[in-house]
PDB file of C-alpha atoms in Angstrom:
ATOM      1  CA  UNK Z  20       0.000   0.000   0.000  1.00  0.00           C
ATOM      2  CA  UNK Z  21       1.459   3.628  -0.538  1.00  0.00           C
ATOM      3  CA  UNK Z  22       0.593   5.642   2.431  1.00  0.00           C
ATOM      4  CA  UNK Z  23       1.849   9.130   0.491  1.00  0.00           C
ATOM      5  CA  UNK Z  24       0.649  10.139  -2.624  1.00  0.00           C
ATOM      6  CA  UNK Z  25       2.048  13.095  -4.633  1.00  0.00           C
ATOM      7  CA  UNK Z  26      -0.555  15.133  -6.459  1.00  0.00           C
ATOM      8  CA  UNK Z  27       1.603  17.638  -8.861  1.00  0.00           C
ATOM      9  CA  UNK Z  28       1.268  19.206 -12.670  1.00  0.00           C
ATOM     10  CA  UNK Z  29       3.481  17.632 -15.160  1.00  0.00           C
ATOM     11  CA  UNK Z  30       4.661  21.612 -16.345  1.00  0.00           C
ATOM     12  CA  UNK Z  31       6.350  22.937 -13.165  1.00  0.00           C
ATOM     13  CA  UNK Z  32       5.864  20.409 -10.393  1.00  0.00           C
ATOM     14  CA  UNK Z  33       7.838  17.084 -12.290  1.00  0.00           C
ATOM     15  CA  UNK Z  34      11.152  18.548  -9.979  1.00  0.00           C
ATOM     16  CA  UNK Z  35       9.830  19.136  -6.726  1.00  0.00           C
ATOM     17  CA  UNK Z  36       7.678  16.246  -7.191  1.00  0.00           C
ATOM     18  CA  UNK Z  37      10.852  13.825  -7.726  1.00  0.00           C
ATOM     19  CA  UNK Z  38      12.305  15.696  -4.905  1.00  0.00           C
ATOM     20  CA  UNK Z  39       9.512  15.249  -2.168  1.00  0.00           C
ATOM     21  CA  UNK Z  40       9.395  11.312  -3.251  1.00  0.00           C
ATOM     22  CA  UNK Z  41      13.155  10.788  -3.049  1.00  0.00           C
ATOM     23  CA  UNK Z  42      13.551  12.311   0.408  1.00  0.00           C
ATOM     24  CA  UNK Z  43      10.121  10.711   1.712  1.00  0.00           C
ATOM     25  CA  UNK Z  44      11.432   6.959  -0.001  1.00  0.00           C
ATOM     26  CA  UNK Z  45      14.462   7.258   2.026  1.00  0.00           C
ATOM     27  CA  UNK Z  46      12.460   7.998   5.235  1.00  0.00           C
ATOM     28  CA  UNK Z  47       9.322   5.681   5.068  1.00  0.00           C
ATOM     29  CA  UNK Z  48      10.302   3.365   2.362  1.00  0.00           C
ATOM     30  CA  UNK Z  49       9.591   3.265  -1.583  1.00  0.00           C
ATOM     31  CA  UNK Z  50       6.949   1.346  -1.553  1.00  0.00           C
ATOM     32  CA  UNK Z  51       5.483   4.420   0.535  1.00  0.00           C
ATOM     33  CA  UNK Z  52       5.589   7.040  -2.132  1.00  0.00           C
ATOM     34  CA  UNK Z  53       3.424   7.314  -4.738  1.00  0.00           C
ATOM     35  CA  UNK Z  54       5.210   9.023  -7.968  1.00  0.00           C
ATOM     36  CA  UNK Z  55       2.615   8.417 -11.041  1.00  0.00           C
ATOM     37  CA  UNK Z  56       6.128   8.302 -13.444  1.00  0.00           C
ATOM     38  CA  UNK Z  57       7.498   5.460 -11.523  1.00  0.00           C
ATOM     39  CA  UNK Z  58       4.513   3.623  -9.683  1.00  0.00           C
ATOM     40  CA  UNK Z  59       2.491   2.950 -12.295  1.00  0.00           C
ATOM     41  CA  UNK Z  60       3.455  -0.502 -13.942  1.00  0.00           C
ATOM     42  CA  UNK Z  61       3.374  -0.876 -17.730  1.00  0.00           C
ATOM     43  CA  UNK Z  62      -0.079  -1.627 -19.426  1.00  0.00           C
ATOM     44  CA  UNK Z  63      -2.034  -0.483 -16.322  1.00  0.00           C
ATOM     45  CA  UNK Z  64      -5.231   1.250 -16.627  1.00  0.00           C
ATOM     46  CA  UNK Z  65      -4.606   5.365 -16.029  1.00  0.00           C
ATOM     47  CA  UNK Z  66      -7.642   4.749 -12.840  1.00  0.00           C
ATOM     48  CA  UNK Z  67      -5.221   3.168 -10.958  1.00  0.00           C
ATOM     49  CA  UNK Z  68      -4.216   7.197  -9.649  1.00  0.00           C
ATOM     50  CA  UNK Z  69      -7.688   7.321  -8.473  1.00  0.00           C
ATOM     51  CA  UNK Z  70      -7.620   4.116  -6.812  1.00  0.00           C
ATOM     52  CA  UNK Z  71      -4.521   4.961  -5.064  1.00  0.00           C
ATOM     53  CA  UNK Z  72      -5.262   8.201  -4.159  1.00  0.00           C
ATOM     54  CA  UNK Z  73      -8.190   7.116  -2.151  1.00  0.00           C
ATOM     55  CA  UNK Z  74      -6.343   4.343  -0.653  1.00  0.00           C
ATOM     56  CA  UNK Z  75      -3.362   6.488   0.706  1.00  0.00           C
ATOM     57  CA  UNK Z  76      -3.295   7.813   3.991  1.00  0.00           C
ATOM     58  CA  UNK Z  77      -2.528  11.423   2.943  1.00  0.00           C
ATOM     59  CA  UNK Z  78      -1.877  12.998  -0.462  1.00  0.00           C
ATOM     60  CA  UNK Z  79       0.387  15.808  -0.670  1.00  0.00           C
ATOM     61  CA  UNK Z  80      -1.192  18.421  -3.418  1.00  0.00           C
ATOM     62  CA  UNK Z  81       2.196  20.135  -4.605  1.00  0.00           C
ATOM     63  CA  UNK Z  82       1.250  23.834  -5.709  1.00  0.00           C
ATOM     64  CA  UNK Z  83       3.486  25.701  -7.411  1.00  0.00           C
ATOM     65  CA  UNK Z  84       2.804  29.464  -8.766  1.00  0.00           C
ATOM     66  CA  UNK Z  85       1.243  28.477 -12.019  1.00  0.00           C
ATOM     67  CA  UNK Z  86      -0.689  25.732 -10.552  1.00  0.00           C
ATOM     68  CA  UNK Z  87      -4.222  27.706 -10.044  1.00  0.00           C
ATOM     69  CA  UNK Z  88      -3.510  29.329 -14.195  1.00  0.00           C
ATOM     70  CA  UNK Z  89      -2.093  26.274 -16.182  1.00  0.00           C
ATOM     71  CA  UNK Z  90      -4.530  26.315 -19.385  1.00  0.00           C
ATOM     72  CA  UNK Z  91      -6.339  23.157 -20.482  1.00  0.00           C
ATOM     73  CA  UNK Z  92      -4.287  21.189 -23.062  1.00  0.00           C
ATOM     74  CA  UNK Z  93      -7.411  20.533 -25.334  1.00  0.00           C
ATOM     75  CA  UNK Z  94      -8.752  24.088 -24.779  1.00  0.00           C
ATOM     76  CA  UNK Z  95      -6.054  26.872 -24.031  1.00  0.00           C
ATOM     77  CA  UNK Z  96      -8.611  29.434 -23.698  1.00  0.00           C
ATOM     78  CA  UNK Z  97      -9.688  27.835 -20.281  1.00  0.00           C
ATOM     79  CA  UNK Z  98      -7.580  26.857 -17.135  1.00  0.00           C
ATOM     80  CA  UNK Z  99      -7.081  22.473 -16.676  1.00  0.00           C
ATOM     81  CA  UNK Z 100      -8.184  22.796 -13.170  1.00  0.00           C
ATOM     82  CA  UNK Z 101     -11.600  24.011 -14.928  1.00  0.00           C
ATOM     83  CA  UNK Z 102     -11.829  20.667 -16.752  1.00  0.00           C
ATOM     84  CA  UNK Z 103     -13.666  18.236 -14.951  1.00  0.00           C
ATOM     85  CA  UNK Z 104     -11.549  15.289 -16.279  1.00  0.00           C
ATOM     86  CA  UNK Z 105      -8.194  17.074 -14.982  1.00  0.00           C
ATOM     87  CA  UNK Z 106      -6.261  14.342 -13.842  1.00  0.00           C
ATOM     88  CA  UNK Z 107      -4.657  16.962 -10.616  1.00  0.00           C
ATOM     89  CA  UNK Z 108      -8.510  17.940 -10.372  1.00  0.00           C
ATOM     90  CA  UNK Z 109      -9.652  14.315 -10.034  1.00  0.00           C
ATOM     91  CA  UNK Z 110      -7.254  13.069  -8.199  1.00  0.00           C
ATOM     92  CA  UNK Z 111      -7.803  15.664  -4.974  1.00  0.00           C
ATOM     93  CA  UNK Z 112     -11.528  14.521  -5.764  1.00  0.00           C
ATOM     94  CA  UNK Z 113     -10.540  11.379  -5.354  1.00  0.00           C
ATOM     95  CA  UNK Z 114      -8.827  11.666  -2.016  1.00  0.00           C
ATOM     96  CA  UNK Z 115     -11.394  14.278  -0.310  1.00  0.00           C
ATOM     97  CA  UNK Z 116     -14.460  11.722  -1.398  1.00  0.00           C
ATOM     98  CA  UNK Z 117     -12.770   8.804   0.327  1.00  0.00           C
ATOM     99  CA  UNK Z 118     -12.114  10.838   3.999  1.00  0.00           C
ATOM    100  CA  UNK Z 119      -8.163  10.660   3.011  1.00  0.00           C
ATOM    101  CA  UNK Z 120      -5.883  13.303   4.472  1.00  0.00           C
ATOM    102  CA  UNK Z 121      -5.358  16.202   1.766  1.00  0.00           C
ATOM    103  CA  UNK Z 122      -2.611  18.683   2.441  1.00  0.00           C
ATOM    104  CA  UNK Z 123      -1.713  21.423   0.104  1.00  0.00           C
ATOM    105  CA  UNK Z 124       2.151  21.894  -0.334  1.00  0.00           C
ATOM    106  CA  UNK Z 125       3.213  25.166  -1.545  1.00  0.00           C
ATOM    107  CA  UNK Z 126       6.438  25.336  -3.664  1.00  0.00           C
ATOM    108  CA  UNK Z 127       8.225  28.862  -3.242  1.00  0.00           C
ATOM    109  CA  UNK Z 128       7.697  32.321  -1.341  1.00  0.00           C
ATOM    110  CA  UNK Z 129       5.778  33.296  -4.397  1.00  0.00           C
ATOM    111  CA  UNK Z 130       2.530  31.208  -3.762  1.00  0.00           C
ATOM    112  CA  UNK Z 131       0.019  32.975  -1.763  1.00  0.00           C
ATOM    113  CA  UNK Z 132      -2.678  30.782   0.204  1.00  0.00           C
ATOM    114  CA  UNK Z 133      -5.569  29.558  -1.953  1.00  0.00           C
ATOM    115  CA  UNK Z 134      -8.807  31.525  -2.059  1.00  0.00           C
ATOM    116  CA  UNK Z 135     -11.939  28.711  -2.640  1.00  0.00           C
ATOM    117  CA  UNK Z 136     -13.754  31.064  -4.977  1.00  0.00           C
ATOM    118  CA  UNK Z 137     -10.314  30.580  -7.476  1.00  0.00           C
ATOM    119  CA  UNK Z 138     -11.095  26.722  -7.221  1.00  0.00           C
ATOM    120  CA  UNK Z 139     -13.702  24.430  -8.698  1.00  0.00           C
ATOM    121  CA  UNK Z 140     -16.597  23.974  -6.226  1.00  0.00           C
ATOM    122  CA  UNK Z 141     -15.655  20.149  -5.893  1.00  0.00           C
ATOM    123  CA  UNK Z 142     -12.302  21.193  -4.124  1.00  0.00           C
ATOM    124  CA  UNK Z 143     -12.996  24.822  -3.081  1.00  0.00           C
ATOM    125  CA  UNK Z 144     -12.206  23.225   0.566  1.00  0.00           C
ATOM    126  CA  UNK Z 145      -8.688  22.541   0.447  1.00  0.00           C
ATOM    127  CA  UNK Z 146      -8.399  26.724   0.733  1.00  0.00           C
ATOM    128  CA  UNK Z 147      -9.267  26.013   3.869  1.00  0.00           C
ATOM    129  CA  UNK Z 148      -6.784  23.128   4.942  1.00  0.00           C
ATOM    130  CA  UNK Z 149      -3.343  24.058   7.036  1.00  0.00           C
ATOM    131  CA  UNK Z 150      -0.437  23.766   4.260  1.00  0.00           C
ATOM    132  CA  UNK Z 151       2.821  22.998   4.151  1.00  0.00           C
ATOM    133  CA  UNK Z 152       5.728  25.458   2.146  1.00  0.00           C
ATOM    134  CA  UNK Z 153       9.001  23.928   0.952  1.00  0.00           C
ATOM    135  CA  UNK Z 154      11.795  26.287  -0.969  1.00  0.00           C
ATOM    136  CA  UNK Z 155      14.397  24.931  -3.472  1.00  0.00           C
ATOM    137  CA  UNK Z 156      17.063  26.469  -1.645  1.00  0.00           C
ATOM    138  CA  UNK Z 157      16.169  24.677   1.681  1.00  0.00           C
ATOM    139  CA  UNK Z 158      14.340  21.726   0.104  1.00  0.00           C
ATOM    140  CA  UNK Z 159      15.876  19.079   2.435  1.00  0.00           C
ATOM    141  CA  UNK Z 160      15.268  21.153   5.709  1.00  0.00           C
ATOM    142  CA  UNK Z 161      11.997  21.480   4.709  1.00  0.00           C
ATOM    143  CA  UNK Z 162      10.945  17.986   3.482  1.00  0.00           C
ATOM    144  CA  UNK Z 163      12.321  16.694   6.306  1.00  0.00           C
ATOM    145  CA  UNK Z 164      10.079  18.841   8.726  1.00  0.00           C
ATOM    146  CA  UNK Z 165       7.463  18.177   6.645  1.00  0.00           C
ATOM    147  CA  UNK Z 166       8.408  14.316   7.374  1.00  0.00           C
ATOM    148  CA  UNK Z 167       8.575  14.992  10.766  1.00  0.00           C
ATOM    149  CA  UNK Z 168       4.943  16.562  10.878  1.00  0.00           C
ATOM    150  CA  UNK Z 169       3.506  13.467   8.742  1.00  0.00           C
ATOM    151  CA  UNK Z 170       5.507  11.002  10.835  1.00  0.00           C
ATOM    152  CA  UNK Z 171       3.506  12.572  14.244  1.00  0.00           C
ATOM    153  CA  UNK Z 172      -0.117  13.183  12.338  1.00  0.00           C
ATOM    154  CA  UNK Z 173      -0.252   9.305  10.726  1.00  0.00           C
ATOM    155  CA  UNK Z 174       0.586   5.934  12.426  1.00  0.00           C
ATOM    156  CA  UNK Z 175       0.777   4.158   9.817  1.00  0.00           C
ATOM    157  CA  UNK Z 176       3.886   6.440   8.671  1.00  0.00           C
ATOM    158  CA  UNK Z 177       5.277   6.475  12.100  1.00  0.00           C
ATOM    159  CA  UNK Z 178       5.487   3.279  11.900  1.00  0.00           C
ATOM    160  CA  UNK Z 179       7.567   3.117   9.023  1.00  0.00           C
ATOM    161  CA  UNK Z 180       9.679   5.812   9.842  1.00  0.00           C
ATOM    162  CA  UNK Z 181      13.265   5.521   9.052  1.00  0.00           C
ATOM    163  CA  UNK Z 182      14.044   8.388  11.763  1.00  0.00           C
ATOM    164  CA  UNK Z 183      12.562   6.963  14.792  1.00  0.00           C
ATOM    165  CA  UNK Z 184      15.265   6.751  17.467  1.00  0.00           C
ATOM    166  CA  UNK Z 185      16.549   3.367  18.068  1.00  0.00           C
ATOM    167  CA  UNK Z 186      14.618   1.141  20.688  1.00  0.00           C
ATOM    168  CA  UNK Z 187      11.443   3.031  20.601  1.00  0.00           C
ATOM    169  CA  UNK Z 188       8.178   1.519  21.277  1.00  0.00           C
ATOM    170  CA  UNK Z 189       4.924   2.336  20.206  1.00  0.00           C
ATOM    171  CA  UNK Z 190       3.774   1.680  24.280  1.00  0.00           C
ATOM    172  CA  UNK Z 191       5.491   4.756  25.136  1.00  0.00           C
ATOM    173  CA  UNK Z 192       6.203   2.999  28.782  1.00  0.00           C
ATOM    174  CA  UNK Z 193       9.255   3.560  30.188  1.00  0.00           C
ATOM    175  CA  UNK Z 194      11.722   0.451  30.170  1.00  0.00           C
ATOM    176  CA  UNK Z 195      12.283  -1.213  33.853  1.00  0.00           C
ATOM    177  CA  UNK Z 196      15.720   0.406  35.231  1.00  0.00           C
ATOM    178  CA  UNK Z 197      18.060  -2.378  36.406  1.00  0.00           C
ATOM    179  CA  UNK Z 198      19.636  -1.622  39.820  1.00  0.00           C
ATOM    180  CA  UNK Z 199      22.997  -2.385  41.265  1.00  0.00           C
ATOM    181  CA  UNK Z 200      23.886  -2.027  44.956  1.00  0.00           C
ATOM    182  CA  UNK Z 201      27.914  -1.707  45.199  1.00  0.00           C
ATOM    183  CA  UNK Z 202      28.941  -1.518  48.755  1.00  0.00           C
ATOM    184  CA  UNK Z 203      25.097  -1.409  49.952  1.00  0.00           C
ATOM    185  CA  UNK Z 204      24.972  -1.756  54.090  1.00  0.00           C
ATOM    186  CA  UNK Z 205      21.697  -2.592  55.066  1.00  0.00           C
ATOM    187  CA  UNK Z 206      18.404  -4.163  53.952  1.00  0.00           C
ATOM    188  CA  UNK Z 207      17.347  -3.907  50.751  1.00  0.00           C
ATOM    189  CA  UNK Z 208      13.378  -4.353  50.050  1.00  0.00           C
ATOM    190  CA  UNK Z 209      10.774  -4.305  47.761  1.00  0.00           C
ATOM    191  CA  UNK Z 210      13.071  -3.953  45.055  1.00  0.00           C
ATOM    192  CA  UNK Z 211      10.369  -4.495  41.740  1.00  0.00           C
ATOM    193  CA  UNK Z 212      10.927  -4.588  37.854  1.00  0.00           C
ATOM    194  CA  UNK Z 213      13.840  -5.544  35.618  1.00  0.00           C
ATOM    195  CA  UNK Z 214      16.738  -6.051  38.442  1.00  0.00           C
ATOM    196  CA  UNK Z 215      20.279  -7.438  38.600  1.00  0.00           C
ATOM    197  CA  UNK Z 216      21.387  -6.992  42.096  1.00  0.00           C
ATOM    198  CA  UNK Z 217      25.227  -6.890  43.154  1.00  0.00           C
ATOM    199  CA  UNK Z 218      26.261  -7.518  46.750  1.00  0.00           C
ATOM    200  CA  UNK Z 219      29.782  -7.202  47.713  1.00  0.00           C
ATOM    201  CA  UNK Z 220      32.070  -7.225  51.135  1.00  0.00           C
ATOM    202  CA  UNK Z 221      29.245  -9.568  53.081  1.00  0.00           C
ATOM    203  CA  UNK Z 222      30.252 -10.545  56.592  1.00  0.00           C
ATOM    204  CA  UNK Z 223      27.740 -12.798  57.637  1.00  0.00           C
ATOM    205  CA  UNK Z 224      25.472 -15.558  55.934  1.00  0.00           C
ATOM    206  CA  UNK Z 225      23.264 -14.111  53.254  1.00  0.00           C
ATOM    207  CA  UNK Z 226      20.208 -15.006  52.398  1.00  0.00           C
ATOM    208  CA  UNK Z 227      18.473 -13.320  49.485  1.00  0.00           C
ATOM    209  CA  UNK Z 228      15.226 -15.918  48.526  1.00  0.00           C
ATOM    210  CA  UNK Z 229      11.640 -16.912  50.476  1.00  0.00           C
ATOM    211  CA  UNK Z 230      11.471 -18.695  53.460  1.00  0.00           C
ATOM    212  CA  UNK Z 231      13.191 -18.792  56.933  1.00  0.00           C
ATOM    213  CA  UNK Z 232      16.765 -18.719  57.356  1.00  0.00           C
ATOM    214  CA  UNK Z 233      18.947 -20.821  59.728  1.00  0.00           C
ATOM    215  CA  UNK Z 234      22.423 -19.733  60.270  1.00  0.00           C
ATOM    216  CA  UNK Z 235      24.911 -22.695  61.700  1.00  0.00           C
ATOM    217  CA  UNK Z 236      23.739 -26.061  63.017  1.00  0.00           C
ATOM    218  CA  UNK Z 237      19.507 -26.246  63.361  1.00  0.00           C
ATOM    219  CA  UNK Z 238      18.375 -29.314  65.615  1.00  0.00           C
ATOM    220  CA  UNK Z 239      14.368 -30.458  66.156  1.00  0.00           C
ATOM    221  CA  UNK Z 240      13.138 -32.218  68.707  1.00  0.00           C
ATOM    222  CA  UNK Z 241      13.330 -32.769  72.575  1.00  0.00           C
ATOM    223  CA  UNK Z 242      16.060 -32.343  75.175  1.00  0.00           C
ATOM    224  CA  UNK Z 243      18.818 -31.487  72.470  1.00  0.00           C
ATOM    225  CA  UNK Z 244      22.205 -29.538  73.964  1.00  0.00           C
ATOM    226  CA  UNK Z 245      24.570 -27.678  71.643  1.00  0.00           C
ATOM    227  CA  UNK Z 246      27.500 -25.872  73.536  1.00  0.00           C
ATOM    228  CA  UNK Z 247      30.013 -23.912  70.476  1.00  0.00           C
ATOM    229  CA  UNK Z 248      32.805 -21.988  71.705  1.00  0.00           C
ATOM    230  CA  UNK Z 249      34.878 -21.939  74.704  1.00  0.00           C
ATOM    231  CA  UNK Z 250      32.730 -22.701  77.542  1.00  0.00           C
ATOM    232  CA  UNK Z 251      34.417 -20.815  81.296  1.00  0.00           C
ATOM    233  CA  UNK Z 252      31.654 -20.832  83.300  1.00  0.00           C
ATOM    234  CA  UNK Z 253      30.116 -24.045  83.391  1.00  0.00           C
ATOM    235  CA  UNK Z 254      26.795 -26.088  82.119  1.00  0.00           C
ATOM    236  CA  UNK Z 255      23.759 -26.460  84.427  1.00  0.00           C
ATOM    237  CA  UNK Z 256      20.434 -28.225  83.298  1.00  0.00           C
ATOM    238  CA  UNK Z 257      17.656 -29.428  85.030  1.00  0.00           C
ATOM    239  CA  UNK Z 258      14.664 -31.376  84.720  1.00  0.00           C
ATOM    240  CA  UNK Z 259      11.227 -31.135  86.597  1.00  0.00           C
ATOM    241  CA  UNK Z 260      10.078 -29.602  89.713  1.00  0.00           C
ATOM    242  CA  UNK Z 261      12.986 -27.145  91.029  1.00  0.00           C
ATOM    243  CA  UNK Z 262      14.146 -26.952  95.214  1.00  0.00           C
ATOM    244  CA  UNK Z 263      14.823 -23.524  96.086  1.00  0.00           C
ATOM    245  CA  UNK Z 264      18.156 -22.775  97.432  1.00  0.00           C
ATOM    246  CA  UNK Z 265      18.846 -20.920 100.713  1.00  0.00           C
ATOM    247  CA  UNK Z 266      18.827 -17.286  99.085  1.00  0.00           C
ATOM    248  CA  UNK Z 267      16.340 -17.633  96.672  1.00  0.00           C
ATOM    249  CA  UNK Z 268      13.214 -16.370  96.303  1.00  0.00           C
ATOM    250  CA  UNK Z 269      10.286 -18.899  96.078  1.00  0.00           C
TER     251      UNK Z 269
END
């Protein structure tokens, strides 16, 4: 599918028109860029431009400052955009019928903003659309904002976008940081996400999982002694009922 489509007049928009699809190509991919010199195949019907330009996601109506006067091939007394089989004419037609995104691109300082009474009635309303202006002397600044402003507009061509910074996500969600504790003293808790932990200089048993933790020798059951160390003062147990010693309280 080609998601741009370049609307432009054979006499004075064939260079910018090469232009805009080289630069976009690069960006969002050739198969992206509609160029009626180089997209349609050999043999194909001339209806495929209407097809397409209703398919596209926006087409880009280059205007340069003979666009609005060209005269009609068959009849030079009258302008082509007055001819309702204008293939520029039809193809805007085209693109504002199907709901597609129609954006008028003026070509110089020397184009003034359209005026809808100038137009035919079945495309008056593009006067009234936010354009875009590129210059020949800045044409790759330019086309490459104009990129930028298509690439933020249309998902599909963000999506395709040659530009985009590496590792970025449509999700917009922040990655999980990993964390490293060098020389941590202390707990650590509650630590959540993407984490790689690093514990260094420990001292004692560590234990860093679920459950309890037993540090040395653990015994079960009844009656069990365990004496570690050096023992000075001595080992009493007893058993049962106790006889107070003189002293003692009872």
């Amino acid at each position: 599918m080609h998601e741009i489509f370049l609307n432009y007049r054979t006499k004075g928009g064939r260079e910018v028109a090469h232009l805009c699809a080289q630069a976009l190509s690069a960006r969002f991919g050739t198969d992206s860029v509609f160029l009626a010199g180089r997209s349609i195949d050999l043999g194909e019907k001339m209806d495929v431009l209407l097809r397409t330009a209703r398919r596209s996601e926006v087409l880009l109506a280059l205007i340069d400052e003979g666009w609005l006067t060209v005269p009609d091939r068959k009849r030079p007394a009258r302008r082509a955009l007055d001819n309702p089989d204008d293939w520029v004419r039809r193809e805007i037609e085209a693109a504002l019928d199907a709901g597609t995104l129609v954006v008028p691109v003026f070509v110089g300082r020397g184009v003034e903003q359209l005026d809808p009474r100038r137009l035919p009635g079945s495309i008056a309303e593009i006067a009234e659309y936010q354009y875009a202006r590129v210059h020949m002397s800045s044409i790759d600044t330019d086309l490459a904002r104009l990129g930028d402003r298509l690439a933020r507009q249309l998902p599909a061509l963000a999506a395709l976008d040659g530009n985009r910074s590496p590792g970025a996500s449509g999700s917009g969600a922040p990655e999980a940081a990993a964390v490293r504790t060098d020389r941590q003293s202390g707990g650590i808790g509650n630590v959540a996400g993407s984490v790689e932990t690093y514990i260094n200089d420990t001292h004692a048993p560590l234990h860093a999982g679920r459950g309890d933790q037993h540090n040395g020798p653990r015994f079960d059951g009844d009656g069990t002694n365990y004496v570690a160390g050096d023992n000075h003062g001595g080992i009493r147990q007893g058993f049962g009922t106790r006889t107070p010693r003189g002293g003692e309280r009872k």
